[in-house]
Short mmCIF file of C-alpha atoms and ligand atoms in Angstrom, two decimals:
data_model
loop_
_atom_site.label_atom_id
_atom_site.label_comp_id
_atom_site.label_asym_id
_atom_site.label_seq_id
_atom_site.Cartn_x
_atom_site.Cartn_y
_atom_site.Cartn_z
CA MET A 5 11.02 9.53 19.38
CA GLU A 6 13.64 10.27 16.62
CA LYS A 7 13.20 9.08 13.41
CA GLN A 8 15.16 6.35 12.17
CA PRO A 9 14.59 5.48 8.07
CA LEU A 10 13.76 1.89 7.41
CA LEU A 11 12.62 1.79 3.85
CA ASN A 12 13.98 4.80 1.54
CA VAL A 13 12.55 4.41 -2.10
CA LYS A 14 14.24 6.47 -4.34
CA ASN A 15 12.93 7.27 -7.86
CA LEU A 16 11.83 4.07 -8.61
CA ARG A 17 10.11 3.07 -11.94
CA THR A 18 8.39 -0.09 -13.20
CA HIS A 19 8.10 -0.88 -16.89
CA PHE A 20 5.89 -4.05 -18.10
CA HIS A 21 6.73 -5.54 -21.41
CA THR A 22 3.18 -5.41 -23.29
CA GLU A 23 2.22 -6.99 -26.76
CA ARG A 24 1.21 -3.21 -27.23
CA GLY A 25 4.98 -2.40 -26.19
CA ARG A 26 6.23 -1.01 -22.91
CA VAL A 27 4.20 0.59 -20.47
CA THR A 28 5.54 2.45 -17.24
CA ALA A 29 3.27 1.79 -14.71
CA VAL A 30 5.09 3.23 -11.51
CA ASP A 31 6.81 6.47 -12.73
CA GLY A 32 9.71 7.77 -10.62
CA ILE A 33 8.39 7.56 -7.07
CA SER A 34 10.38 8.63 -4.10
CA PHE A 35 9.09 8.08 -0.03
CA GLN A 36 10.78 6.80 3.07
CA VAL A 37 9.10 5.19 5.61
CA ASP A 38 10.36 5.09 9.05
CA LYS A 39 10.80 2.45 11.64
CA GLY A 40 7.03 2.13 13.30
CA GLU A 41 5.37 4.27 10.84
CA ILE A 42 2.35 3.64 9.03
CA LEU A 43 2.23 5.11 5.90
CA GLY A 44 -1.30 5.16 3.93
CA VAL A 45 -1.03 5.38 0.45
CA VAL A 46 -4.29 6.06 -1.48
CA GLY A 47 -5.49 6.96 -5.05
CA GLU A 48 -8.29 5.34 -7.51
CA SER A 49 -8.07 2.05 -8.96
CA GLY A 50 -5.26 1.69 -11.50
CA CYS A 51 -3.18 4.50 -9.99
CA GLY A 52 0.03 1.86 -9.74
CA LYS A 53 -0.72 1.30 -5.75
CA SER A 54 -0.28 -2.53 -6.20
CA VAL A 55 2.68 -2.35 -8.84
CA MET A 56 4.57 -0.45 -6.42
CA SER A 57 3.80 -2.70 -3.50
CA GLN A 58 4.83 -5.61 -5.59
CA SER A 59 7.73 -3.94 -6.94
CA ILE A 60 8.86 -3.43 -3.19
CA MET A 61 9.08 -6.95 -2.74
CA ARG A 62 10.36 -7.50 -6.41
CA LEU A 63 7.72 -9.86 -6.96
CA PHE A 64 7.21 -9.45 -10.74
CA ASP A 65 9.18 -11.52 -13.09
CA GLU A 66 12.53 -9.67 -13.94
CA LYS A 67 13.21 -11.97 -17.30
CA TYR A 68 10.22 -11.29 -19.24
CA THR A 69 7.90 -9.07 -17.48
CA ALA A 70 8.88 -6.36 -15.74
CA GLU A 71 11.87 -3.93 -15.28
CA TYR A 72 12.92 -1.96 -12.48
CA GLU A 73 14.96 1.49 -11.85
CA GLY A 74 15.71 3.41 -9.10
CA GLU A 75 16.62 2.27 -5.52
CA ILE A 76 14.51 0.47 -3.02
CA GLU A 77 16.76 0.74 0.30
CA LEU A 78 15.99 -1.30 3.34
CA SER A 79 17.96 -0.16 6.43
CA GLY A 80 20.51 1.50 3.68
CA GLN A 81 20.67 -1.90 1.58
CA ASN A 82 19.35 -1.07 -2.13
CA MET A 83 17.28 -4.38 -2.68
CA LEU A 84 17.50 -3.82 -6.72
CA ASP A 85 20.85 -4.76 -6.23
CA LEU A 86 20.43 -8.29 -4.29
CA PRO A 87 20.15 -11.54 -6.48
CA ILE A 88 17.06 -12.85 -5.98
CA SER A 89 17.78 -16.03 -3.89
CA GLN A 90 18.49 -13.04 -1.22
CA MET A 91 15.15 -11.15 -1.71
CA GLN A 92 13.42 -14.57 -0.68
CA LYS A 93 14.85 -14.30 2.49
CA ILE A 94 13.88 -10.89 2.77
CA ARG A 95 10.46 -11.50 1.88
CA GLY A 96 8.28 -12.86 4.96
CA ASN A 97 11.12 -12.19 7.05
CA ASP A 98 12.19 -8.18 6.93
CA ILE A 99 8.98 -7.34 4.82
CA SER A 100 5.89 -9.27 4.80
CA MET A 101 2.54 -8.61 2.52
CA ILE A 102 -0.94 -8.94 2.68
CA PHE A 103 -3.26 -8.87 -0.01
CA GLN A 104 -7.09 -7.94 -0.50
CA ASP A 105 -7.94 -11.59 -1.22
CA PRO A 106 -6.50 -14.02 1.27
CA LEU A 107 -7.80 -17.32 -0.36
CA SER A 108 -5.65 -16.48 -3.54
CA SER A 109 -2.31 -16.51 -1.00
CA LEU A 110 -3.81 -19.76 0.92
CA ASN A 111 -3.12 -22.96 -0.20
CA PRO A 112 -6.38 -25.48 -0.05
CA VAL A 113 -4.86 -28.54 0.60
CA TYR A 114 -2.91 -27.73 3.51
CA THR A 115 -4.25 -27.26 6.97
CA ILE A 116 -3.75 -23.16 8.23
CA GLY A 117 -1.50 -24.38 10.96
CA ASP A 118 0.64 -26.53 8.37
CA GLN A 119 1.16 -23.18 6.28
CA ILE A 120 2.06 -21.22 8.92
CA SER A 121 4.28 -23.48 10.50
CA GLU A 122 6.26 -23.80 7.07
CA SER A 123 6.56 -20.12 6.78
CA ILE A 124 7.90 -19.94 10.20
CA MET A 125 10.56 -22.76 9.49
CA LEU A 126 11.62 -21.41 6.45
CA HIS A 127 12.83 -17.95 8.41
CA GLN A 128 13.68 -19.37 11.80
CA ASN A 129 15.51 -22.34 13.19
CA VAL A 130 12.90 -24.19 15.09
CA THR A 131 11.49 -27.56 14.87
CA LYS A 132 8.23 -28.32 13.52
CA LYS A 133 6.76 -28.94 17.15
CA GLU A 134 7.89 -25.43 17.96
CA ALA A 135 7.08 -24.04 14.83
CA LYS A 136 2.92 -24.88 15.27
CA GLU A 137 2.88 -23.68 19.08
CA LYS A 138 4.17 -20.73 17.20
CA ALA A 139 1.54 -20.78 14.90
CA ILE A 140 -1.08 -21.31 17.66
CA ASP A 141 0.37 -17.95 19.52
CA MET A 142 0.09 -16.19 16.26
CA LEU A 143 -3.25 -17.40 15.19
CA ARG A 144 -4.23 -16.03 19.05
CA LEU A 145 -2.73 -12.81 18.34
CA THR A 146 -4.73 -11.83 15.52
CA GLY A 147 -8.07 -12.72 17.88
CA ILE A 148 -9.12 -16.28 16.28
CA PRO A 149 -11.12 -18.01 18.72
CA ALA A 150 -9.54 -21.22 19.65
CA PRO A 151 -6.78 -21.24 17.69
CA GLU A 152 -5.58 -24.80 18.92
CA LYS A 153 -8.31 -26.25 17.12
CA ARG A 154 -8.40 -23.75 14.29
CA VAL A 155 -4.94 -24.89 13.32
CA ASN A 156 -5.94 -27.99 12.19
CA GLU A 157 -8.43 -26.59 9.96
CA TYR A 158 -8.24 -25.94 6.05
CA PRO A 159 -8.80 -22.19 4.80
CA HIS A 160 -12.17 -23.23 2.91
CA GLN A 161 -13.52 -23.93 6.35
CA LEU A 162 -13.19 -20.43 7.82
CA SER A 163 -14.60 -17.16 7.14
CA GLY A 164 -13.43 -14.42 4.76
CA GLY A 165 -12.49 -12.56 8.21
CA MET A 166 -10.87 -15.63 9.51
CA GLN A 167 -9.04 -16.32 6.30
CA GLN A 168 -7.85 -12.75 6.32
CA ARG A 169 -6.64 -13.30 9.87
CA VAL A 170 -4.74 -16.22 8.87
CA MET A 171 -3.04 -14.43 6.28
CA ILE A 172 -1.90 -11.61 8.83
CA ALA A 173 -0.53 -14.49 11.04
CA MET A 174 1.62 -15.72 8.46
CA ALA A 175 2.62 -12.27 7.26
CA LEU A 176 3.54 -11.33 10.63
CA SER A 177 4.81 -14.89 12.20
CA CYS A 178 8.35 -13.80 11.57
CA GLN A 179 7.92 -10.18 12.99
CA PRO A 180 8.73 -8.36 9.95
CA LYS A 181 9.85 -4.94 10.18
CA LEU A 182 7.91 -3.81 7.45
CA LEU A 183 4.34 -4.93 6.41
CA ILE A 184 2.64 -3.98 3.59
CA ALA A 185 -1.19 -4.33 3.44
CA ASP A 186 -2.73 -3.79 0.06
CA GLU A 187 -6.26 -3.16 0.72
CA PRO A 188 -6.63 -5.87 3.14
CA THR A 189 -9.88 -5.15 4.18
CA THR A 190 -11.70 -4.15 1.38
CA ALA A 191 -13.53 -7.44 0.84
CA LEU A 192 -14.43 -7.59 3.92
CA ASP A 193 -17.43 -6.33 6.30
CA VAL A 194 -17.52 -3.15 8.17
CA THR A 195 -17.25 -4.89 11.77
CA ILE A 196 -14.21 -7.12 10.77
CA GLN A 197 -12.52 -4.70 8.82
CA SER A 198 -12.55 -2.46 12.04
CA GLN A 199 -11.47 -5.29 13.94
CA ILE A 200 -8.21 -6.06 11.46
CA LEU A 201 -7.44 -2.57 11.57
CA ASP A 202 -7.49 -2.48 15.19
CA LEU A 203 -5.31 -6.01 15.16
CA ILE A 204 -2.82 -4.03 12.76
CA LEU A 205 -2.67 -0.68 14.93
CA GLU A 206 -1.90 -3.41 18.01
CA LEU A 207 0.69 -5.01 16.21
CA ASN A 208 2.36 -1.76 15.41
CA GLU A 209 2.48 -0.09 18.66
CA LYS A 210 3.55 -3.50 20.29
CA LEU A 211 6.25 -4.94 17.65
CA GLY A 212 7.10 -1.40 16.13
CA MET A 213 6.44 -2.71 12.98
CA ALA A 214 6.17 0.23 10.30
CA VAL A 215 3.31 -0.50 7.93
CA ILE A 216 2.70 0.69 4.19
CA PHE A 217 -1.23 0.74 4.15
CA ILE A 218 -2.87 0.80 1.06
CA THR A 219 -6.37 1.50 0.68
CA HIS A 220 -8.67 3.72 -1.49
CA ASP A 221 -10.84 4.38 1.79
CA LEU A 222 -9.98 7.78 3.19
CA GLY A 223 -11.87 6.91 6.64
CA VAL A 224 -9.43 3.73 7.08
CA VAL A 225 -6.36 6.40 6.59
CA SER A 226 -7.55 8.95 9.19
CA GLU A 227 -7.88 5.71 11.73
CA ILE A 228 -4.33 4.59 11.38
CA CYS A 229 -1.93 6.54 9.52
CA SER A 230 0.21 9.42 10.29
CA ARG A 231 1.12 10.43 6.88
CA VAL A 232 -0.14 9.69 3.24
CA MET A 233 0.94 9.50 0.11
CA VAL A 234 -1.26 10.23 -2.89
CA MET A 235 -1.02 8.45 -6.17
CA TYR A 236 -2.23 9.12 -9.73
CA LEU A 237 -1.35 7.52 -12.88
CA GLY A 238 1.84 6.17 -11.61
CA GLN A 239 2.96 9.01 -9.70
CA VAL A 240 2.93 10.65 -6.50
CA VAL A 241 0.79 13.91 -6.58
CA GLU A 242 0.77 15.07 -2.92
CA GLU A 243 2.12 13.72 0.42
CA THR A 244 1.31 15.15 3.86
CA ASP A 245 0.86 14.49 7.06
CA VAL A 246 -2.71 13.17 7.87
CA ASP A 247 -4.17 15.90 9.85
CA SER A 248 -3.29 18.65 7.11
CA LEU A 249 -4.79 15.77 4.13
CA PHE A 250 -8.35 16.12 5.98
CA SER A 251 -7.79 19.76 6.94
CA LYS A 252 -6.28 21.19 3.65
CA PRO A 253 -5.55 18.97 0.95
CA LEU A 254 -3.08 20.73 -1.84
CA HIS A 255 -3.82 18.76 -4.99
CA PRO A 256 -7.14 18.89 -6.90
CA TYR A 257 -6.88 15.21 -7.18
CA THR A 258 -6.63 14.76 -3.33
CA LYS A 259 -9.71 17.25 -2.84
CA GLY A 260 -11.69 15.42 -5.28
CA LEU A 261 -11.25 11.89 -3.36
CA MET A 262 -11.88 13.96 -0.24
CA LYS A 263 -15.05 14.64 -1.26
CA SER A 264 -15.79 11.28 -2.54
CA ILE A 265 -15.76 9.97 1.24
CA PRO A 266 -19.10 8.55 2.48
CA GLN A 267 -20.28 10.94 5.17
CA LEU A 268 -21.13 9.02 8.46
CA GLU A 269 -23.02 11.60 10.02
CA GLY A 270 -25.63 13.65 8.34
CA ASP A 271 -27.57 13.34 5.40
CA ARG A 272 -26.61 10.01 4.00
CA SER A 273 -28.88 10.70 1.32
CA GLN A 274 -26.92 13.02 -0.34
CA LYS A 275 -25.48 11.89 -3.49
CA LEU A 276 -21.58 11.06 -3.11
CA HIS A 277 -19.36 12.92 -5.51
CA VAL A 278 -17.42 11.09 -7.45
CA ILE A 279 -14.60 12.69 -9.62
CA GLU A 280 -15.56 12.90 -13.39
CA GLY A 281 -13.72 10.68 -15.87
CA THR A 282 -11.70 8.12 -15.80
CA VAL A 283 -7.66 7.34 -14.63
CA PRO A 284 -6.03 7.24 -18.42
CA SER A 285 -4.55 4.06 -19.85
CA LEU A 286 -0.82 3.72 -19.43
CA ASP A 287 -0.18 3.66 -23.37
CA ASN A 288 -1.88 7.17 -23.84
CA ILE A 289 -0.48 9.03 -20.88
CA PRO A 290 -1.25 12.98 -21.56
CA LYS A 291 1.88 15.00 -21.76
CA GLY A 292 0.90 17.54 -19.48
CA CYS A 293 -0.53 17.16 -16.23
CA ARG A 294 -1.86 13.77 -15.74
CA TYR A 295 -4.89 15.29 -14.08
CA ALA A 296 -5.52 17.72 -16.46
CA ASP A 297 -8.15 16.24 -18.17
CA ARG A 298 -10.44 15.73 -15.21
CA CYS A 299 -9.24 18.81 -13.03
CA PRO A 300 -11.59 21.83 -12.80
CA PHE A 301 -8.54 24.06 -12.52
CA ALA A 302 -6.58 23.01 -15.57
CA ASP A 303 -5.67 25.71 -18.07
CA GLU A 304 -3.29 25.75 -21.09
CA LEU A 305 -0.32 25.36 -19.02
CA CYS A 306 -1.49 22.10 -17.17
CA LYS A 307 -2.15 20.66 -20.73
CA GLU A 308 1.00 21.46 -22.20
CA SER A 309 3.44 20.78 -19.26
CA ALA A 310 3.87 18.27 -16.98
CA PRO A 311 4.37 19.75 -13.10
CA GLU A 312 7.22 18.62 -10.97
CA LEU A 313 6.30 17.55 -7.44
CA ARG A 314 7.15 20.33 -5.41
CA THR A 315 8.25 20.52 -1.65
CA TYR A 316 5.89 22.77 -0.07
CA ASP A 317 5.31 24.30 3.70
CA GLY A 318 8.43 21.98 5.12
CA ASP A 319 7.85 18.35 4.70
CA LYS A 320 4.60 18.35 2.34
CA LYS A 321 4.72 17.65 -1.46
CA VAL A 322 2.28 18.25 -4.34
CA ARG A 323 2.34 18.08 -8.19
CA CYS A 324 0.45 20.83 -9.13
CA TRP A 325 1.10 24.18 -11.30
CA HIS A 326 -1.46 26.39 -9.35
CA PHE A 327 -2.02 24.46 -6.03
CA GLU A 328 -0.85 27.84 -4.02
CA LYS A 329 -3.41 29.88 -6.38
CA ILE A 330 -6.13 27.42 -5.54
CA ALA A 331 -5.47 27.42 -1.89
CA GLN A 332 -5.68 31.59 -1.77
CA HIS A 333 -8.73 31.50 -3.88
CA GLU A 334 -10.39 29.11 -1.75
CA GLU A 335 -9.37 31.23 1.37
CA GLY A 336 -10.10 34.20 0.12
N1 ADP B 419 1.68 -7.56 -15.19
C1 ADP B 419 1.13 -6.40 -15.70
N2 ADP B 419 1.37 -5.81 -17.02
C2 ADP B 419 1.18 -4.63 -17.58
N3 ADP B 419 0.38 -3.78 -17.19
C3 ADP B 419 0.31 -3.92 -15.63
C4 ADP B 419 0.35 -5.36 -14.95
N4 ADP B 419 0.34 -5.10 -13.91
C5 ADP B 419 -0.62 -4.01 -13.83
N5 ADP B 419 -0.56 -3.64 -14.77
C6 ADP B 419 -0.90 -1.97 -15.07
O1 ADP B 419 -0.53 -0.96 -13.94
C7 ADP B 419 -1.32 -0.09 -13.76
C8 ADP B 419 -1.60 -0.07 -12.21
O2 ADP B 419 -2.31 -0.84 -11.74
P1 ADP B 419 -2.47 -1.50 -10.19
O3 ADP B 419 -0.76 -1.25 -9.49
O4 ADP B 419 -2.91 -2.61 -9.97
O5 ADP B 419 -3.17 -0.31 -9.45
P2 ADP B 419 -4.17 0.06 -8.19
O6 ADP B 419 -3.46 -1.11 -7.08
O7 ADP B 419 -3.87 1.33 -7.70
O8 ADP B 419 -5.28 -0.36 -8.32
C9 ADP B 419 -2.47 -0.36 -14.32
O9 ADP B 419 -3.27 0.24 -15.34
C10 ADP B 419 -2.75 -1.74 -14.62
O10 ADP B 419 -3.24 -2.37 -15.74
MG1 MG B 420 -4.47 -2.67 -6.18
#
């Protein structure tokens, strides 16, 4: 199938005005998502994954809190040029988002049916009755048992897994072209997690919906994504296809993340490798490579000077002074 670009993010920067001054949480990110594609985004906590995804929807207040730079093109239209009223039509219509914590997005005083119907009526010209029927259909699609009963229940009457399904039903009720899923299964147990992943995959196949799937779980990435972007301290450090990510990670940070995947087979008592150190804070960004302090391969050059994101081997990208040398060293 020929690739058709859906989302094209160019040099996106998100600055926050804080008490301690201006910080840049997303610092020059560019990537593309094609129609029907599932892109994974990984990186430790605090690397800017959520800020990036909320920036795509322009969810931060632009008067007092945040400032965006760059371009976020959806089907060729730069969303950063649009008035916020226009953005509200895009949200939940062309692009939907699901978060880690479903309860924070559900309103406790309305039934789930009312909430899904409302989101349907906001975007589609249907009667209340039709919207409720659609809501039931969506709930059924997400695998909720007895949806015609569930539709009249309140969020607190549902388990965490069911709440997440309601969130997904809401997010998908308008058949978005793009779903941004920000660690949607992190809080769920393993069985529910895999059901939700299956559901997202199924909807991706059935509806051709593109997905940006944010996770710190590389196991999940291998299950559903075709391409992956690795983020570190607000920047992309590697972008590659999933097979290469697992067979030949290039950036030392990616290698570190790979080692921290829990092994399902074999000796589980073996201690998990965790990358030493922590992600630097935004008001103390290293002048050289942002990962240098934690990198086993770092030298003077890395500490002094920041590497660019370089294209490598066709369509891979990597931000490291020494990745070729490291790869040769490991092969030989
Ligand atoms: N509203 C905000 N104001 C200032 N800094 C923020 C705000 N939101 C997030 N940040 C900072 O942006 C960085 C990236 O956060 P986040 O995107 O939540 O990371 P991740 O989702 O990868 O765990 C963090 O250092 C966080 O403290
Ligand atoms: Mg996050």
